[in-house]
């Protein structure tokens, strides 16, 4: 059993996707099929030894659809894929729209002339106008309207109807009736049909629908901008060092462990680790960070990020589909093509929508003939019946309904990717919008997850720089995790580090070394006491109760100073917690650390509800308890240590600091380990869900009002009857409005 994504040809609306899914799922060997109208892709799970793409197409092609390629493997670039249908629709629009606009104006003129004596009569002889209209309508229907006629023929042959079938049926009926009236006058006279023709309806409906389709395709092309920008980050060549030569080679020729040079203003071609040189790298497209990040020896660099002014050499660690950029692109594509739970209602309605509309149009036609003839006469009733029949078919096309959810998801997921918020699927994004409780791990989430030298307290008679140089010199020889805290702190203050002799480490106590012929000790408070030194000069270890580790620097005679080390709170943590609480969320810290440490961190960041000293099983149980209380819970952790709790939570959110594995496992990943992105992720999810609800509301209301209006239900009481020309205009712009509303997300601030 394998799962593959295919690009789909011939898909136009939600009923198309429902039809394709229905027929694919019926095939022997196909376990599941999911078709997305916005991305025009199908994800099919099937047994490759029992069924192939060719066999699937044998079923789909007679219906007007085809799986044309495995998504992402064809030779066309995403830009080309978006431009080809856009160019095709543009050419049709340039021909049809001016004609539609002209006939629309003349139609309004004719209507006004009938109602108002001040408006002059129609300026053309009717015989000439009918022949001219017949000629134009024939060109428009059989060229521009060819897809609609194809939909009509498929409906006649297979009994399957989509948007094109609805338009095809309506315009064909109007065209055939009008042609009989014009070309066979005896036909009209024999049945005493009215002289009125509907060529203008054919021209205006097809013209406006085509124009709407062009605007829709153009708008939909913009929804994929996030993927296009990510793909644009992929370079085609790399400057590889082999032997003593630097050679520019295609990106496909770069291998792991190759040495690659990056010049100023160059884009990094693959993932790697810096081995020589340094620079500042702009990682904004991958992480959302606006400021360039310093890169020096042993620092990781990522494909697609932009070098600024320096030059450096890095060793390749990942190429091709293994790079972080490729994985992000893959994840965003998967998420944009996924189906949100809220879409289920729209899918169910779309599946039965077209048959229902066909039934309603037939009922409206017969109702006008049967009930309208005694009141308005046969001629007028037939005219109303034809207008109602065509109007319902045109206005009720389910395009807006089908586009409502996927377009908002595509834009929302893309905007998140640009801000360093990676969403695995649409269900996760929808779920996060409904979250009520945010549970946070401490280490690596609220804190930096690594020891940091917080404060230096020299004893009387000593300077900070002096004791810092001595302590760092000793720790520089140590392999203990705390040693790096001294090295980084001193590097920031540009401290000159003296040389050390006779370095020794005593397990559980500390380190010692000889500097300038004098022995110095750096270790625990207890070790200093054991040496018989006076501890009066030592700063109070009250800070130790707040989770800070105290280290004492002393000589053989006296204490020189005290250092405090801690896992420091992230700068953005307090503001993030405050904003989460303002959003109405209950924020809980869940940590395995001591209560005193957790309480101290909680005070610093503003979290009042704390669960401390929790083992992995305890964390799992805590999440489950919160859920049993009726809460939708989002858990934020590092994606590995908190695996049971992350899996149990309704939404698992991983901090991507230090590991890429989190991206593959979490529902949402926050790049750069920035907890501030969590606030943006929640705002994004709420904005996206709000956009979906707005779109669905608009699509439903549009049809609830439009269908009875087009059917003439309000005419006997209010005199309201919607012309098919206006129905075509309204239908076209309903889809454009839905896509446009989704695109508004791009400009909103998170």
mmCIF file with all atom_site columns, N, CA and C in Angstrom, residues 100-129:
data_model
loop_
_atom_site.group_PDB
_atom_site.id
_atom_site.type_symbol
_atom_site.label_atom_id
_atom_site.label_alt_id
_atom_site.label_comp_id
_atom_site.label_asym_id
_atom_site.label_entity_id
_atom_site.label_seq_id
_atom_site.pdbx_PDB_ins_code
_atom_site.Cartn_x
_atom_site.Cartn_y
_atom_site.Cartn_z
_atom_site.occupancy
_atom_site.B_iso_or_equiv
_atom_site.pdbx_formal_charge
_atom_site.auth_seq_id
_atom_site.auth_comp_id
_atom_site.auth_asym_id
_atom_site.auth_atom_id
_atom_site.pdbx_PDB_model_num
ATOM 1  N N  . UNK A 1 100 ? -19.596 40.470 -23.814 1.00 0.00 ? 100 UNK A N  1
ATOM 2  C CA . UNK A 1 100 ? -20.549 40.322 -22.718 1.00 0.00 ? 100 UNK A CA 1
ATOM 3  C C  . UNK A 1 100 ? -20.951 41.679 -22.159 1.00 0.00 ? 100 UNK A C  1
ATOM 4  N N  . UNK A 1 101 ? -19.956 42.558 -22.008 1.00 0.00 ? 101 UNK A N  1
ATOM 5  C CA . UNK A 1 101 ? -20.243 43.891 -21.468 1.00 0.00 ? 101 UNK A CA 1
ATOM 6  C C  . UNK A 1 101 ? -21.161 44.673 -22.412 1.00 0.00 ? 101 UNK A C  1
ATOM 7  N N  . UNK A 1 102 ? -20.894 44.568 -23.720 1.00 0.00 ? 102 UNK A N  1
ATOM 8  C CA . UNK A 1 102 ? -21.728 45.284 -24.695 1.00 0.00 ? 102 UNK A CA 1
ATOM 9  C C  . UNK A 1 102 ? -23.166 44.773 -24.665 1.00 0.00 ? 102 UNK A C  1
ATOM 10 N N  . UNK A 1 103 ? -23.333 43.460 -24.691 1.00 0.00 ? 103 UNK A N  1
ATOM 11 C CA . UNK A 1 103 ? -24.681 42.897 -24.684 1.00 0.00 ? 103 UNK A CA 1
ATOM 12 C C  . UNK A 1 103 ? -25.379 43.143 -23.347 1.00 0.00 ? 103 UNK A C  1
ATOM 13 N N  . UNK A 1 104 ? -24.616 43.193 -22.283 1.00 0.00 ? 104 UNK A N  1
ATOM 14 C CA . UNK A 1 104 ? -25.193 43.469 -20.969 1.00 0.00 ? 104 UNK A CA 1
ATOM 15 C C  . UNK A 1 104 ? -25.771 44.883 -20.925 1.00 0.00 ? 104 UNK A C  1
ATOM 16 N N  . UNK A 1 105 ? -25.027 45.844 -21.475 1.00 0.00 ? 105 UNK A N  1
ATOM 17 C CA . UNK A 1 105 ? -25.499 47.232 -21.512 1.00 0.00 ? 105 UNK A CA 1
ATOM 18 C C  . UNK A 1 105 ? -26.746 47.347 -22.389 1.00 0.00 ? 105 UNK A C  1
ATOM 19 N N  . UNK A 1 106 ? -26.693 46.685 -23.549 1.00 0.00 ? 106 UNK A N  1
ATOM 20 C CA . UNK A 1 106 ? -27.848 46.731 -24.454 1.00 0.00 ? 106 UNK A CA 1
ATOM 21 C C  . UNK A 1 106 ? -29.066 46.032 -23.836 1.00 0.00 ? 106 UNK A C  1
ATOM 22 N N  . UNK A 1 107 ? -28.816 44.983 -23.068 1.00 0.00 ? 107 UNK A N  1
ATOM 23 C CA . UNK A 1 107 ? -29.898 44.293 -22.373 1.00 0.00 ? 107 UNK A CA 1
ATOM 24 C C  . UNK A 1 107 ? -30.565 45.227 -21.373 1.00 0.00 ? 107 UNK A C  1
ATOM 25 N N  . UNK A 1 108 ? -29.728 45.962 -20.601 1.00 0.00 ? 108 UNK A N  1
ATOM 26 C CA . UNK A 1 108 ? -30.277 46.928 -19.648 1.00 0.00 ? 108 UNK A CA 1
ATOM 27 C C  . UNK A 1 108 ? -31.060 48.029 -20.370 1.00 0.00 ? 108 UNK A C  1
ATOM 28 N N  . UNK A 1 109 ? -30.553 48.434 -21.532 1.00 0.00 ? 109 UNK A N  1
ATOM 29 C CA . UNK A 1 109 ? -31.226 49.464 -22.334 1.00 0.00 ? 109 UNK A CA 1
ATOM 30 C C  . UNK A 1 109 ? -32.626 48.982 -22.749 1.00 0.00 ? 109 UNK A C  1
ATOM 31 N N  . UNK A 1 110 ? -32.682 47.735 -23.235 1.00 0.00 ? 110 UNK A N  1
ATOM 32 C CA . UNK A 1 110 ? -33.954 47.180 -23.692 1.00 0.00 ? 110 UNK A CA 1
ATOM 33 C C  . UNK A 1 110 ? -34.951 47.084 -22.542 1.00 0.00 ? 110 UNK A C  1
ATOM 34 N N  . UNK A 1 111 ? -34.469 46.634 -21.371 1.00 0.00 ? 111 UNK A N  1
ATOM 35 C CA . UNK A 1 111 ? -35.348 46.520 -20.199 1.00 0.00 ? 111 UNK A CA 1
ATOM 36 C C  . UNK A 1 111 ? -35.863 47.899 -19.785 1.00 0.00 ? 111 UNK A C  1
ATOM 37 N N  . UNK A 1 112 ? -34.949 48.882 -19.778 1.00 0.00 ? 112 UNK A N  1
ATOM 38 C CA . UNK A 1 112 ? -35.330 50.241 -19.384 1.00 0.00 ? 112 UNK A CA 1
ATOM 39 C C  . UNK A 1 112 ? -36.318 50.846 -20.375 1.00 0.00 ? 112 UNK A C  1
ATOM 40 N N  . UNK A 1 113 ? -36.120 50.569 -21.681 1.00 0.00 ? 113 UNK A N  1
ATOM 41 C CA . UNK A 1 113 ? -37.010 51.130 -22.709 1.00 0.00 ? 113 UNK A CA 1
ATOM 42 C C  . UNK A 1 113 ? -38.431 50.597 -22.568 1.00 0.00 ? 113 UNK A C  1
ATOM 43 N N  . UNK A 1 114 ? -38.539 49.348 -22.099 1.00 0.00 ? 114 UNK A N  1
ATOM 44 C CA . UNK A 1 114 ? -39.870 48.765 -21.912 1.00 0.00 ? 114 UNK A CA 1
ATOM 45 C C  . UNK A 1 114 ? -40.603 49.384 -20.727 1.00 0.00 ? 114 UNK A C  1
ATOM 46 N N  . UNK A 1 115 ? -39.831 49.793 -19.718 1.00 0.00 ? 115 UNK A N  1
ATOM 47 C CA . UNK A 1 115 ? -40.445 50.266 -18.472 1.00 0.00 ? 115 UNK A CA 1
ATOM 48 C C  . UNK A 1 115 ? -40.628 51.777 -18.435 1.00 0.00 ? 115 UNK A C  1
ATOM 49 N N  . UNK A 1 116 ? -39.710 52.495 -19.060 1.00 0.00 ? 116 UNK A N  1
ATOM 50 C CA . UNK A 1 116 ? -39.725 53.959 -18.948 1.00 0.00 ? 116 UNK A CA 1
ATOM 51 C C  . UNK A 1 116 ? -39.860 54.593 -20.334 1.00 0.00 ? 116 UNK A C  1
ATOM 52 N N  . UNK A 1 117 ? -40.888 55.421 -20.505 1.00 0.00 ? 117 UNK A N  1
ATOM 53 C CA . UNK A 1 117 ? -41.132 56.055 -21.810 1.00 0.00 ? 117 UNK A CA 1
ATOM 54 C C  . UNK A 1 117 ? -40.047 57.065 -22.177 1.00 0.00 ? 117 UNK A C  1
ATOM 55 N N  . UNK A 1 118 ? -39.327 57.559 -21.166 1.00 0.00 ? 118 UNK A N  1
ATOM 56 C CA . UNK A 1 118 ? -38.275 58.544 -21.440 1.00 0.00 ? 118 UNK A CA 1
ATOM 57 C C  . UNK A 1 118 ? -37.034 57.921 -22.086 1.00 0.00 ? 118 UNK A C  1
ATOM 58 N N  . UNK A 1 119 ? -36.916 56.602 -21.995 1.00 0.00 ? 119 UNK A N  1
ATOM 59 C CA . UNK A 1 119 ? -35.766 55.911 -22.596 1.00 0.00 ? 119 UNK A CA 1
ATOM 60 C C  . UNK A 1 119 ? -36.124 55.543 -24.023 1.00 0.00 ? 119 UNK A C  1
ATOM 61 N N  . UNK A 1 120 ? -35.289 55.945 -25.010 1.00 0.00 ? 120 UNK A N  1
ATOM 62 C CA . UNK A 1 120 ? -35.605 55.642 -26.419 1.00 0.00 ? 120 UNK A CA 1
ATOM 63 C C  . UNK A 1 120 ? -35.616 54.145 -26.680 1.00 0.00 ? 120 UNK A C  1
ATOM 64 N N  . UNK A 1 121 ? -36.348 53.753 -27.734 1.00 0.00 ? 121 UNK A N  1
ATOM 65 C CA . UNK A 1 121 ? -36.441 52.343 -28.082 1.00 0.00 ? 121 UNK A CA 1
ATOM 66 C C  . UNK A 1 121 ? -35.096 51.786 -28.537 1.00 0.00 ? 121 UNK A C  1
ATOM 67 N N  . UNK A 1 122 ? -35.044 50.465 -28.595 1.00 0.00 ? 122 UNK A N  1
ATOM 68 C CA . UNK A 1 122 ? -33.830 49.754 -29.002 1.00 0.00 ? 122 UNK A CA 1
ATOM 69 C C  . UNK A 1 122 ? -33.395 50.251 -30.379 1.00 0.00 ? 122 UNK A C  1
ATOM 70 N N  . UNK A 1 123 ? -32.097 50.565 -30.576 1.00 0.00 ? 123 UNK A N  1
ATOM 71 C CA . UNK A 1 123 ? -31.660 51.271 -31.783 1.00 0.00 ? 123 UNK A CA 1
ATOM 72 C C  . UNK A 1 123 ? -31.501 50.394 -33.025 1.00 0.00 ? 123 UNK A C  1
ATOM 73 N N  . UNK A 1 124 ? -31.767 49.080 -32.946 1.00 0.00 ? 124 UNK A N  1
ATOM 74 C CA . UNK A 1 124 ? -31.539 48.213 -34.109 1.00 0.00 ? 124 UNK A CA 1
ATOM 75 C C  . UNK A 1 124 ? -32.836 47.511 -34.501 1.00 0.00 ? 124 UNK A C  1
ATOM 76 N N  . UNK A 1 125 ? -33.025 47.256 -35.799 1.00 0.00 ? 125 UNK A N  1
ATOM 77 C CA . UNK A 1 125 ? -34.172 46.433 -36.218 1.00 0.00 ? 125 UNK A CA 1
ATOM 78 C C  . UNK A 1 125 ? -34.047 45.042 -35.599 1.00 0.00 ? 125 UNK A C  1
ATOM 79 N N  . UNK A 1 126 ? -35.157 44.477 -35.133 1.00 0.00 ? 126 UNK A N  1
ATOM 80 C CA . UNK A 1 126 ? -35.100 43.214 -34.410 1.00 0.00 ? 126 UNK A CA 1
ATOM 81 C C  . UNK A 1 126 ? -34.571 42.074 -35.278 1.00 0.00 ? 126 UNK A C  1
ATOM 82 N N  . UNK A 1 127 ? -34.929 42.064 -36.572 1.00 0.00 ? 127 UNK A N  1
ATOM 83 C CA . UNK A 1 127 ? -34.462 40.976 -37.437 1.00 0.00 ? 127 UNK A CA 1
ATOM 84 C C  . UNK A 1 127 ? -32.935 40.997 -37.529 1.00 0.00 ? 127 UNK A C  1
ATOM 85 N N  . UNK A 1 128 ? -32.382 42.200 -37.746 1.00 0.00 ? 128 UNK A N  1
ATOM 86 C CA . UNK A 1 128 ? -30.919 42.324 -37.830 1.00 0.00 ? 128 UNK A CA 1
ATOM 87 C C  . UNK A 1 128 ? -30.279 41.946 -36.490 1.00 0.00 ? 128 UNK A C  1
ATOM 88 N N  . UNK A 1 129 ? -30.881 42.415 -35.416 1.00 0.00 ? 129 UNK A N  1
ATOM 89 C CA . UNK A 1 129 ? -30.294 42.173 -34.085 1.00 0.00 ? 129 UNK A CA 1
ATOM 90 C C  . UNK A 1 129 ? -30.292 40.686 -33.730 1.00 0.00 ? 129 UNK A C  1
#
